[in-house]
Each structure stands twice: as C-alpha cells, then as structure tokens.
Coordinates of C-alpha atoms in Angstrom, one line a residue:
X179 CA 2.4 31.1 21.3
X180 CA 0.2 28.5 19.7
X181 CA -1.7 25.8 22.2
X182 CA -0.4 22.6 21.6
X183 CA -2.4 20.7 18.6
X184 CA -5.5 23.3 18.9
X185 CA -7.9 23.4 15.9
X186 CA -5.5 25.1 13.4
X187 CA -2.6 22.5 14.3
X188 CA -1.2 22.7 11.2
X189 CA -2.4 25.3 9.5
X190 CA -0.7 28.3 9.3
X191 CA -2.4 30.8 6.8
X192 CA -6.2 31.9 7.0
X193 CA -6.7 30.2 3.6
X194 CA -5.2 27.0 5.2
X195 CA -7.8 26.9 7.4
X196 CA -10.3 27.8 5.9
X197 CA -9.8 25.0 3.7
X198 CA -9.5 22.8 5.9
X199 CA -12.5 23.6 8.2
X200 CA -14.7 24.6 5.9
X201 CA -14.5 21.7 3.2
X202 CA -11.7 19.0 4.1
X203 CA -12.5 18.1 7.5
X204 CA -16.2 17.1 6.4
X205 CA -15.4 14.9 3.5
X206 CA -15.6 10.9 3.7
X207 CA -12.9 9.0 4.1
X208 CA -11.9 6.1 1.4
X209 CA -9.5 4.3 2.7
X210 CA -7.9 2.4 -0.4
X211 CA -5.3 0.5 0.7
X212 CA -5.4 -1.3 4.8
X213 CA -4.6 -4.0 6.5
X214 CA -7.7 -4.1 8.7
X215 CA -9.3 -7.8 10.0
X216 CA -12.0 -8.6 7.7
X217 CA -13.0 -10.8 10.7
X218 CA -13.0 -8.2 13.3
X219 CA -14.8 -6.1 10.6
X220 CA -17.8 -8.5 10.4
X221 CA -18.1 -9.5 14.0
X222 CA -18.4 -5.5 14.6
X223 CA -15.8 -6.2 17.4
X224 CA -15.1 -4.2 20.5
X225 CA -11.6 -3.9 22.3
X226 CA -11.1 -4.6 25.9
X227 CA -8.8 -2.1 26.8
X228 CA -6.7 0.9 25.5
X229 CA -3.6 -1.8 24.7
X230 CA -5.8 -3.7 23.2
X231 CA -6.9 -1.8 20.2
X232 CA -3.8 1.0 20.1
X233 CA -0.8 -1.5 20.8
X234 CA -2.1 -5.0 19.2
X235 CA -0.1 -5.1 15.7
X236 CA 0.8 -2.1 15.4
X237 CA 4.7 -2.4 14.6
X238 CA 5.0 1.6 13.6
X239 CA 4.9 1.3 17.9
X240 CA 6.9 -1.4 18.5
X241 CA 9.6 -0.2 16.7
X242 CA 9.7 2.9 18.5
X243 CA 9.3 1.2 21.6
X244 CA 12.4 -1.0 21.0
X245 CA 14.2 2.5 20.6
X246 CA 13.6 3.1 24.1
X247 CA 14.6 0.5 25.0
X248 CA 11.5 -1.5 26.2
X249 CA 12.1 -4.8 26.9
X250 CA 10.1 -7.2 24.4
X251 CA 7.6 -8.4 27.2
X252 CA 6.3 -5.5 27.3
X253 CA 5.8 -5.2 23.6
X254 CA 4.2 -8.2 21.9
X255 CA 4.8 -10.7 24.9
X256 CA 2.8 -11.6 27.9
X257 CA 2.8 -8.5 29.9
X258 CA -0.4 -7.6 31.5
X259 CA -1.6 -4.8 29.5
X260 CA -2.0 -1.9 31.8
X261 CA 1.8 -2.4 31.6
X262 CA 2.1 -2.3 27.8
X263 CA 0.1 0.7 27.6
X264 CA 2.5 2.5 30.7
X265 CA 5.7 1.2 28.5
X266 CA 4.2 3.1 25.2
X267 CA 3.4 6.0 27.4
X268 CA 7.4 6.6 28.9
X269 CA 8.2 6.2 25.3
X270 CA 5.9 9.2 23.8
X271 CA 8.2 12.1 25.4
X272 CA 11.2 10.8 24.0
X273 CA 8.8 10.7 20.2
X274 CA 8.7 14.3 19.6
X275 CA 9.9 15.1 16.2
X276 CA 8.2 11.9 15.1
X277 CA 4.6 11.5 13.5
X278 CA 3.6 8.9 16.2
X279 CA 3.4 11.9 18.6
X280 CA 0.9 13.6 16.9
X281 CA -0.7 10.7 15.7
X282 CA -1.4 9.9 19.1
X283 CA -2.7 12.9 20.8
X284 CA -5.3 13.0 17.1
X285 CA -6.4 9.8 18.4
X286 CA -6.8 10.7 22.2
X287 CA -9.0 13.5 21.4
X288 CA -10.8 12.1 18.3
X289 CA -12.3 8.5 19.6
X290 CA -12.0 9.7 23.3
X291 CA -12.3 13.8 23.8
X292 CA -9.1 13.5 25.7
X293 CA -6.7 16.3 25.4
X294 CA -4.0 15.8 27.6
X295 CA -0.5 15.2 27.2
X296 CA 0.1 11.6 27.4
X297 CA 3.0 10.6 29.2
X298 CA 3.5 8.7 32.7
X299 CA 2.2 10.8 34.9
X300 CA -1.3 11.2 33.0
X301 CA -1.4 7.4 32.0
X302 CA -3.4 6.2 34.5
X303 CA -6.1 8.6 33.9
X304 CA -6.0 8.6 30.7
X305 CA -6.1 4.6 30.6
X306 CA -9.3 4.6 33.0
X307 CA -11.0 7.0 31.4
X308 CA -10.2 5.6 27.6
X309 CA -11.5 2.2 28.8
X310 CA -14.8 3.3 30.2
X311 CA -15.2 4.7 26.9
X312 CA -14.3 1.4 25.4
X313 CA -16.7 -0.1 27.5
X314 CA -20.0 1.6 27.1
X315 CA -19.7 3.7 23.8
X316 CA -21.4 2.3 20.9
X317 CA -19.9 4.4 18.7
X318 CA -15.9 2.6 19.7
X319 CA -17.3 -0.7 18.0
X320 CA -15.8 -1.1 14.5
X321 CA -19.0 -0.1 12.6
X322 CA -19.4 2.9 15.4
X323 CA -15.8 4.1 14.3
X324 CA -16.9 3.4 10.5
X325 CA -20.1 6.0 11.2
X326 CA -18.1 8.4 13.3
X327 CA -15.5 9.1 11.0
X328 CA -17.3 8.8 7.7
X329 CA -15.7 5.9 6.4
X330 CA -16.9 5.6 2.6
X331 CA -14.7 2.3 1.7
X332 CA -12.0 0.7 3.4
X333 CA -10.4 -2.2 1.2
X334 CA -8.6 -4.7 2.8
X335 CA -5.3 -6.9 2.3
X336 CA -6.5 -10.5 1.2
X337 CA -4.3 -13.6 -0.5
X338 CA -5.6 -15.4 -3.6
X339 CA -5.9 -18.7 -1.6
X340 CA -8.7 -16.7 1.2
X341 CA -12.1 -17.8 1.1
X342 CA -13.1 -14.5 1.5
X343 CA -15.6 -15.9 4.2
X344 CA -15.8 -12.9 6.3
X345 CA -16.0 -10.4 3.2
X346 CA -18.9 -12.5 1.9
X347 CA -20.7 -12.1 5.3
X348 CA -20.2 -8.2 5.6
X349 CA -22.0 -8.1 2.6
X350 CA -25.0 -10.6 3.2
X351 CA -25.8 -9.0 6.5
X352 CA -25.1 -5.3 5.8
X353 CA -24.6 -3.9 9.5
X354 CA -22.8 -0.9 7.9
X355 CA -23.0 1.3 5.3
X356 CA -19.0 1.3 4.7
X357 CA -18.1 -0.6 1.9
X358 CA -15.6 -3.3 2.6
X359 CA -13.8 -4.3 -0.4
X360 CA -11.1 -6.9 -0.6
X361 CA -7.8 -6.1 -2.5
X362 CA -6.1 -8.9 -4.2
X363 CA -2.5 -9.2 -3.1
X364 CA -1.1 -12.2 -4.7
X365 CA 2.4 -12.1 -3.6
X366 CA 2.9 -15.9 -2.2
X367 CA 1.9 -17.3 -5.8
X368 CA 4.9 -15.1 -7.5
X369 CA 7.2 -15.9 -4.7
X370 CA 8.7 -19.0 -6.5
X371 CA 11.8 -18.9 -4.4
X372 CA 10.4 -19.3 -1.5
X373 CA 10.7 -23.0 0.9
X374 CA 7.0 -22.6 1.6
X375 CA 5.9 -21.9 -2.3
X376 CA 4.7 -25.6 -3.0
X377 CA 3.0 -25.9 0.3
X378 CA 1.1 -22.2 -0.8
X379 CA 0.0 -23.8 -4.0
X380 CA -1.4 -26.5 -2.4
X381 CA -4.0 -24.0 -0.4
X382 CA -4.2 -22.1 -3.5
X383 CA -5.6 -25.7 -5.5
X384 CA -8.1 -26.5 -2.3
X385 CA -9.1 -22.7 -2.2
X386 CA -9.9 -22.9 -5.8
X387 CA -11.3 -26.7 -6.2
X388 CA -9.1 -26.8 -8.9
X389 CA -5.8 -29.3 -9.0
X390 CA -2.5 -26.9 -10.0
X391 CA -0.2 -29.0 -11.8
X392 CA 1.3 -26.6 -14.4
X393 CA 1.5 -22.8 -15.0
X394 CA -1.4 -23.2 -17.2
X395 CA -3.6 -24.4 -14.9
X396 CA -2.0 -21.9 -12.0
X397 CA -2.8 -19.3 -14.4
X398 CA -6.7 -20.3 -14.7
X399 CA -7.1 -20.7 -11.2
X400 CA -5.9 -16.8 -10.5
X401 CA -8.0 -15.4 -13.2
X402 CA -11.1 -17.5 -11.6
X403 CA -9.8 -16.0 -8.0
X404 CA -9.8 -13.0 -9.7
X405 CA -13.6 -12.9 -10.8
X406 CA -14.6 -14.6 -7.5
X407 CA -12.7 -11.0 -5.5
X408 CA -14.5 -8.8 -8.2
X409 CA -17.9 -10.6 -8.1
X410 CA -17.5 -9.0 -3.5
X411 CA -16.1 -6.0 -4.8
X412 CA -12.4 -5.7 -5.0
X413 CA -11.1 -2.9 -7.2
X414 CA -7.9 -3.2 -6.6
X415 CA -4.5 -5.5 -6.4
X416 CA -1.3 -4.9 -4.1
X417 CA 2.1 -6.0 -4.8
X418 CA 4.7 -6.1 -2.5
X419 CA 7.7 -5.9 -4.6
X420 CA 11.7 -5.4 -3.3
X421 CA 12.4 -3.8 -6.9
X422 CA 10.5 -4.1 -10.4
X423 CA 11.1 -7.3 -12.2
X424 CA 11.8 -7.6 -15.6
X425 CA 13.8 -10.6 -17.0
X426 CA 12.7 -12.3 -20.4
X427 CA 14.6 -15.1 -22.4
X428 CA 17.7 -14.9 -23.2
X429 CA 16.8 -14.0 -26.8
X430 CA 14.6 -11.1 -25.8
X431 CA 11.6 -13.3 -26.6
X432 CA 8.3 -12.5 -24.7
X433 CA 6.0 -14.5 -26.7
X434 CA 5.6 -18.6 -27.0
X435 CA 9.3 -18.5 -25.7
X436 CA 9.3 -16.9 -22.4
X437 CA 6.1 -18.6 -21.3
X438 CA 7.8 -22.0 -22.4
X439 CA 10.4 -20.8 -19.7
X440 CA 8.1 -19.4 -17.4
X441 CA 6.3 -22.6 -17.1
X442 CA 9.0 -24.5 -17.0
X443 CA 10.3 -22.7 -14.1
X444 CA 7.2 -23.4 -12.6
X445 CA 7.0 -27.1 -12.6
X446 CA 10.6 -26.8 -11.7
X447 CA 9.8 -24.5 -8.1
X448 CA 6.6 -27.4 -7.6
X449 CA 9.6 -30.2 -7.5
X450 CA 11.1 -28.5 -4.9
X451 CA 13.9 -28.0 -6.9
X452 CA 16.2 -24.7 -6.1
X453 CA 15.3 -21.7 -8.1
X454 CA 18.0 -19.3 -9.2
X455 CA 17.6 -15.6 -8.8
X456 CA 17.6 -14.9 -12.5
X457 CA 14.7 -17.7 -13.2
X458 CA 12.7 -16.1 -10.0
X459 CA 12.6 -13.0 -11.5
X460 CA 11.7 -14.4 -15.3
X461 CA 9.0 -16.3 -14.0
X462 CA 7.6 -13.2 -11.8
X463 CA 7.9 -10.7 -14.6
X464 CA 5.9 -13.4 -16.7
X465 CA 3.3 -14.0 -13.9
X466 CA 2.6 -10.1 -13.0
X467 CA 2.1 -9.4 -17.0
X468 CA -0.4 -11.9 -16.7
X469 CA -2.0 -10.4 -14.2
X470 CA -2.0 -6.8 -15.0
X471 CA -3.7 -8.3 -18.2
X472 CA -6.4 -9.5 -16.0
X473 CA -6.7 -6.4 -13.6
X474 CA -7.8 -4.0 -16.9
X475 CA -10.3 -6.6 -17.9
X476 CA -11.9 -5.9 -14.8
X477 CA -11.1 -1.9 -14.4
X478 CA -9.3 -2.5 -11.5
X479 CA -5.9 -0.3 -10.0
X480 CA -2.7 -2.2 -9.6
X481 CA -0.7 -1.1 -6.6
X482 CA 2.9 -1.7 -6.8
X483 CA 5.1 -0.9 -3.2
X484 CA 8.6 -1.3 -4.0
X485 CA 11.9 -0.5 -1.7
X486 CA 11.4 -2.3 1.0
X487 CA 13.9 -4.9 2.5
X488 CA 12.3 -7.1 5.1
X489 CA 12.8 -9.0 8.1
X490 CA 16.5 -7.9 8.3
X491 CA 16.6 -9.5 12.3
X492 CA 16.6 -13.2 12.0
X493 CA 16.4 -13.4 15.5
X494 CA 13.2 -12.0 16.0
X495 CA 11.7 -13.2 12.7
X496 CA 12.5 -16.8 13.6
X497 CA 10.5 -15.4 17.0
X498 CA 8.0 -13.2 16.2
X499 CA 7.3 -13.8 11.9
X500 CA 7.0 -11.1 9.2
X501 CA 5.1 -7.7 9.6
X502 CA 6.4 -7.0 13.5
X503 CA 9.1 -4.3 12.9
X504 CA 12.0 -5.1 11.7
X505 CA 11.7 -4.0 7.7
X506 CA 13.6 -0.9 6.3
X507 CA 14.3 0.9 3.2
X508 CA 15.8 -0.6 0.2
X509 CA 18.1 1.4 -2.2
X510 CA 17.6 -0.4 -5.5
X511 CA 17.6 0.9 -8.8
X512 CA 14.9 0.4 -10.5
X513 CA 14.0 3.2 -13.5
X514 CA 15.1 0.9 -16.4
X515 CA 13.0 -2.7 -15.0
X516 CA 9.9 -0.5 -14.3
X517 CA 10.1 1.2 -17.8
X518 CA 10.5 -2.0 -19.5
X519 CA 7.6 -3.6 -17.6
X520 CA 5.3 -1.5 -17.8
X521 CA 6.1 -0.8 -21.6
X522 CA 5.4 -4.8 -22.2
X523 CA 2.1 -4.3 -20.4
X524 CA 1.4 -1.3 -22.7
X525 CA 2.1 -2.8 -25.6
X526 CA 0.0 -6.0 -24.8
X527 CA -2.8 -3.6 -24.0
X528 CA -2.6 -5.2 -20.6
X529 CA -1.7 -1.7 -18.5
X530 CA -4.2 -0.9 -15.9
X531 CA -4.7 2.0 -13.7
X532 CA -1.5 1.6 -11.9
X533 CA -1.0 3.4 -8.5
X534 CA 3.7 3.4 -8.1
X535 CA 4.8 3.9 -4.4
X536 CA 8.6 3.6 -3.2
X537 CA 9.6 3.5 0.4
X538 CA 12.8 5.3 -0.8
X539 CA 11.7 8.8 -1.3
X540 CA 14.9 8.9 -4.2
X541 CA 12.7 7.1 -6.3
X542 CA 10.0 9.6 -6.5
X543 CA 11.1 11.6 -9.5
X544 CA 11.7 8.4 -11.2
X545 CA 7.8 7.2 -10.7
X546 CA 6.5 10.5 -11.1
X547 CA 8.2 10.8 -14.7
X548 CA 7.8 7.7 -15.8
X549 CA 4.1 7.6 -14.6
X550 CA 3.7 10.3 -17.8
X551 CA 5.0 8.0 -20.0
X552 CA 1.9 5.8 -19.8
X553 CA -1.0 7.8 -19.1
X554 CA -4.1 7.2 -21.0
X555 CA -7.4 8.6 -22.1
X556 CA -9.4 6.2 -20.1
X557 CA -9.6 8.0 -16.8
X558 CA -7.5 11.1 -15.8
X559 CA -4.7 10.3 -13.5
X560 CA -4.4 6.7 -14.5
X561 CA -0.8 6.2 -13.4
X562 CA -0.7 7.5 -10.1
X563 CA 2.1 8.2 -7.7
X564 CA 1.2 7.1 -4.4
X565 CA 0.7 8.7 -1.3
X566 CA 4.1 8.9 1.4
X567 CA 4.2 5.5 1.9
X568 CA 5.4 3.9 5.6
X569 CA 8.3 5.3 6.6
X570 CA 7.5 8.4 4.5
X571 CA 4.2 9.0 6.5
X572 CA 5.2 12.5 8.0
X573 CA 4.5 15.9 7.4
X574 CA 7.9 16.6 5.7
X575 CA 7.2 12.8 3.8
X576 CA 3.6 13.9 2.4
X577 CA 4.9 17.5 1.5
X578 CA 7.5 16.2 -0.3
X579 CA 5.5 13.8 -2.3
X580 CA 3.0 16.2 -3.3
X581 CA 4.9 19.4 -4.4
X582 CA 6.8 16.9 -6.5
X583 CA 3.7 15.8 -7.7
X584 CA 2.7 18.9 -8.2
X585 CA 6.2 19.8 -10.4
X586 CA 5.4 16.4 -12.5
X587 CA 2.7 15.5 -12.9
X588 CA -1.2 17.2 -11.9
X589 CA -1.4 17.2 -8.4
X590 CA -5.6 18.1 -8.7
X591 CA -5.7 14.6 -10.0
X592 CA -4.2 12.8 -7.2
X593 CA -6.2 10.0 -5.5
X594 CA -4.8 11.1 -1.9
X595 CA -4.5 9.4 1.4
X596 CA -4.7 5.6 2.8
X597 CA -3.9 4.5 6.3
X598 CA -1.9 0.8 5.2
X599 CA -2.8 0.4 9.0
X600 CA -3.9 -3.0 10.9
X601 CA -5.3 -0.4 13.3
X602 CA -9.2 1.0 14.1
X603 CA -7.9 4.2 15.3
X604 CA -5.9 5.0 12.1
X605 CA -8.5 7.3 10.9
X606 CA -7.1 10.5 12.1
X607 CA -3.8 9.9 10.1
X608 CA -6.5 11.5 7.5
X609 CA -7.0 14.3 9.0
X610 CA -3.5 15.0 9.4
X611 CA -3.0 14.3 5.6
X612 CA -6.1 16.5 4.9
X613 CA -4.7 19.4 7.4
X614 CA -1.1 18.7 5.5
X615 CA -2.6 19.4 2.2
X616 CA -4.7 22.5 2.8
X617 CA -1.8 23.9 4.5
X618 CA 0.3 23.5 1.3
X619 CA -2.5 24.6 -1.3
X620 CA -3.6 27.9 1.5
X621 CA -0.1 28.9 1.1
X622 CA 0.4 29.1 -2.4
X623 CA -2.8 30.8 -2.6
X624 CA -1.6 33.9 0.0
X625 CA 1.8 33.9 -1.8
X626 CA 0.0 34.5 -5.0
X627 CA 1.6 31.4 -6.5
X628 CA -1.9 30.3 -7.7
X629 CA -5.2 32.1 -7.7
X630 CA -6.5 33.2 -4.4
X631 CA -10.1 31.7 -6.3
X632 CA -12.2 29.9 -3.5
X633 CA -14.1 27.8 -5.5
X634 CA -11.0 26.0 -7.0
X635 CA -9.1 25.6 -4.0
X636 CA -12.2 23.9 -2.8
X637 CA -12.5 21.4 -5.7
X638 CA -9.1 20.8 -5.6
X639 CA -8.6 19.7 -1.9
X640 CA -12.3 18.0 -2.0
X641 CA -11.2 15.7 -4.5
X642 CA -7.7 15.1 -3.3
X643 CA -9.5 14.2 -0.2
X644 CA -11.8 11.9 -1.3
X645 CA -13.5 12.8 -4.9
X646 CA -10.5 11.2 -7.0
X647 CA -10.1 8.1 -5.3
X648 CA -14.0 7.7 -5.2
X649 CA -13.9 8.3 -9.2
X650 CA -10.7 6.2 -9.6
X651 CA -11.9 3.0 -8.1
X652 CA -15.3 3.5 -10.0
X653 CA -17.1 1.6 -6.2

C-alpha cells in the first residue's frame, strides 16, 4: 500500500516519475491568469495567522464549508480565527474525493514541512506550529513565497478604470525578481445592462482624465488604458463572458451601420435608459471586436471564460457581493456566436492569440475544434484551449482537458497551468497539474502509445510546464 501523498503521489509508472522529478518539479512557475492583491504584492505582506492567509477569500473553501454545514460566522463573519480555521478543519474529512483535500495537505507540507493529516484532532498543532512559521520565516512573506516556489510571472486581475498604483510601485522599487504583470479585464465597460454602468464610466472618465460622452470617445479612452497597462507590462486581457456574443444589425451590417447602433446604444445605457437584451449583446459584440483589434496591435492574448452563471443566491449576494461562492455552471450553446465572432475578428485582421476556456466541460470539443479554424503562422498554438478552469480543477478535470487536447489539437503546444486563485498558497496547485501531466505522458510512453524517447518527453512536459506560456506571452 502506498503512504498517503508520498513523493510519487500521483505518479504511477517509473516514466511518470521520472518526469516529474527529474524535469517538472524544477521548472518556474508562470502563473498567467490570478487574482492575487497587487497591494499585498507590493507591500511584501505577511499574514497573521493560518485563517488569515488559507481562509481569507478563498470561496473554492467556503463553498465547501457551507456543505457541511458551517454556520456563516464561521466563514466570512466575525469569528475569531482560531475558530474559522477549526470549522475548515471538521470539514476536510468529509472532502475526500475532492481536490481541496489534496490541495491542502500540498500546502501543509510545501510552505510549512507539515505532513500530517489535518483534521480536528491535529488542528491545534498544526495551527501553532503553522503560525510560528508565519511569524518568523522570511521566506512566508509574499516575495519569500515568490523565491521559494520559483515564481517567473504572475499576472494579475485589474479593471480599465485602476490606476495601477500598486503595479507602478512593484516595478519602481524592484524587491523581487517575479514579474508582476497586470491583465486587462474590462468587463464593467461592456456590461451596458448593468444599474451601476453609468456610475462605472464615470471612474473610467476620472481614471483616464478624459470626459466620456459618446462611444467614440469611450473607445479612445480604452485604447489609451490599453497602452498605459502595456507601457507596466500587461500581456494579456480577461473576459468574463456568460456565453459568446454576437448580434449585428438587423441587416447583417458590421460596418458604418452597426457602430451607428452600437453608439447609439451607448448614449442610450449613459441616460439611464433600460437596455434590452438584444441591444446589450449588439453593443458588447461591437465593443469586444474593438478591442480584440487593439490586443493584436500590442501582441497580447485574449482570454475568454465563458459558462459561468453567477451569483444565483440573492440572499447572500445582497450580503456578502460577487466572487464569495455562490456561482455555478452555465449550459449555453455557444459554437455558432463564437464561430461568427471570432470569424469577424479574422476577417478584420483584428484576431489575437486567443486563450477559449468553458466552465462546462461539454463545451470542450467545441473550443478545441473551432480553435483550428483560426490558427495562424504568427506563433504556434495561437488559439489555445485553456487549462480545467474552476470547477474543472481536478485530476479527472485536467485529464480530461488535455487528452482531448491531445485528440484535437497539439497538446506539446499547450501553454499549461494557472492558479485563477486570490490565494499566496496556491502555488502547489502547480505541482499537482505538473504531477497530473507527467503521469499522463509516463503512461503513454510504457504502453508504447508514443516513443519511450527521453529527450522528447522531457521537452514536452518542460514546455507544457512553463516554456510555452513563457514564449506565448513573449514577457
């Protein structure tokens, strides 16, 4: 019998692990795509206490904490912490079966060198001895935990309408060698629906020094955002999409036409008049043609998450806001909206690298054909399906992504893993990926399904675990 989550956890071939000692396990980590506190980043912060930097934000725990049962005090309210951290640990017996389990004993024994089982009986000891850590380790502030686990890049979630104060002072004082990039996630300007749009493009103006009073001039102020992100590094945008749009006017138009309508849709949504569902999605589908226009100018990747429905409890979202665990999987259709926009960006030469994720795993043969519709000649792999995304996060998540990726498209070209974490100790979800991957390419190889040739398995899982996305965001 195997010892729990020992050095081959994982890995169940000889070829597995070799690969996975021997040449993923040492490779840097980019982490693409986060949701990490450009503040916290720059003040090099250092946590308090075990609740403070496991259980703060992190709704992938809250969620499961709800499950059992926890009351919400104990979750994100006012309990003293000790007792947040003893709810979380009654829940992780009952999360066997579930990636938070291992995810949680990677992260006990990779910041901390603890290898017990947590659970209620070992919580107190485990808490005491995690926060002495905390206390007196150098290498548990944010840039220790950058050096420790090779962190090449981490690029962060940032609106149009952010200063990007805290990015700007990362790079002026240069207390560590990680790059932090900002990623430009411009989803409250497309949002025209929305009661709080106007209010948004009033930030947006002051951000910008620039008065918004048409599309035209909403239009300028993004592309100016734009070069401001690039000018600290950004490489990337995120969308957070429910579905692709695509709506254009009603006489297939998408020239002088559709941006009339577009604009006037605009100006409409700035009155505070109500927008209809079919003019919301015009106006978006204008908007992110735009953009993706302006994202190949600069080389940059343009991430697009679709098939997620959010903040289905109105209770707790009128309590607690957005991003605290109460989103799901959608089930939309969406092949012939994300053919037809991406096609319009083709044929306006405005298609960029473009990275497609779905939260609904049925949507994966769908992005991973239609992502070979559009590649180019400009860099291999330029339409990308994303890593297991969210809810997809698990073993059996990331080895169904990548076997279908592998009977698609060209799995050696894939850009690999990213946390999409708010959390410091997210790191070792990398290593699992990395342990994941060298499994699946170690077992092919001893099956003879591909060569047992060392030196190509090795470039393979090297790039997949950091090489691609390195070359792919050209940092």
């Amino acid at each position: 019998m195997k010892k729990f989550m020992d050095k081959d956890f994982l890995l169940t071939t000889e070829t597995s692990q070799w690969l996975f000692h021997e040449v993923a396990a040492s490779q840097p980590i980019f982490d693409y795509h986060c949701h990490l506190n450009p503040k916290e980043i720059a003040e090099n912060r250092r946590f308090s206490n075990l609740a403070e930097i496991w259980l703060g934000g992190d709704h992938y725990k809250w969620r499961a904490m709800r499950s059992n049962g926890i009351p919400e005090t104990y979750i994100t309210g006012t309990a003293e912490p000790y007792d947040k951290f003893l709810a979380w640990a009654k829940t992780i017996p009952y999360l066997i079966g579930n990636p938070l389990y291992h995810w949680t004993h990677l992260e006990l024994q990779r910041y901390f060198n603890i290898s017990e089982v947590l659970n209620e009986a070992s919580a107190p000891a485990i808490w005491q001895e995690a926060n002495r850590q905390l206390a007196t380790n150098p290498s548990l502030s944010v840039y220790g935990i950058f050096s420790t686990f090779k962190v090449y890049a981490v690029g962060t979630t940032d609106d149009p309408a952010d200063t990007l104060e805290w990015h700007n002072a990362i790079k002026k004082e240069k207390h560590t060698e990680t790059k932090v990039l900002p990623s430009f996630r411009p989803d409250k300007a497309l949002a025209v629906q929305t009661p709080s749009f106007t209010s948004y493009i009033e930030t947006l103006s002051s951000t910008a020094g620039t008065a918004i009073r048409d599309l035209k001039d909403l239009l300028q102020v993004l592309s100016k955002r734009i070069a401001y992100f690039n000018d600290l590094g950004c490489r990337a945008s995120d969308h957070a999409l429910e579905y692709p749009p695509f709506a254009v006017s009603e006489n297939g138009s998408t020239g002088s036409e559709w941006e009339a309508e577009a604009g006037r849709i605009f100006k409409k949504a700035l009155s505070g008049e109500p927008i209809n569902s079919q003019e919301a999605e015009l106006y978006r589908t204008f908007l992110l043609v735009c953009l993706a226009g302006e994202y190949r100018k600069y080389g940059w990747a343009m991430q697009l998450h679709v098939a997620s429905i959010r903040n289905n409890n109105t209770t707790m979202f009128n309590t607690l806001g957005p991003d605290t665990g109460f989103d799901a999987v959608h089930d939309h259709q969406i092949a012939e909206k994300l053919a037809k926009l991406l096609d319009l960006m083709q044929q306006r030469g405005a298609l960029p690298k473009t990275i497609l994720y779905s939260l609904n795993p049925k949507d994966y043969y769908v992005l991973g054909t239609l992502m070979g519709c559009f590649q180019g000649d400009e860099i291999p792999g330029k339409i990308q399906l994303g890593s297991a995304w969210w809810f997809c996060d698990h073993k059996d998540g990331m080895e169904e992504q990548m076997k279908l990726l592998g009977n698609l498209g060209l799995l050696p070209r894939f850009i690999g893993m990213l946390t999409d974490s708010r959390s410091f100790l997210s790191y070792p979800r990398h290593e699992y990926f990395r342990r994941i991957l060298c499994n699946i390419i170690g077992t092919w190889a001893e099956d003879g399904e591909i060569p047992n040739d060392r030196e190509l398995l090795q470039r393979i899982v090297a790039d997949i675990s950091f090489w691609n996305a390195e070359r792919y965001f050209s940092t």
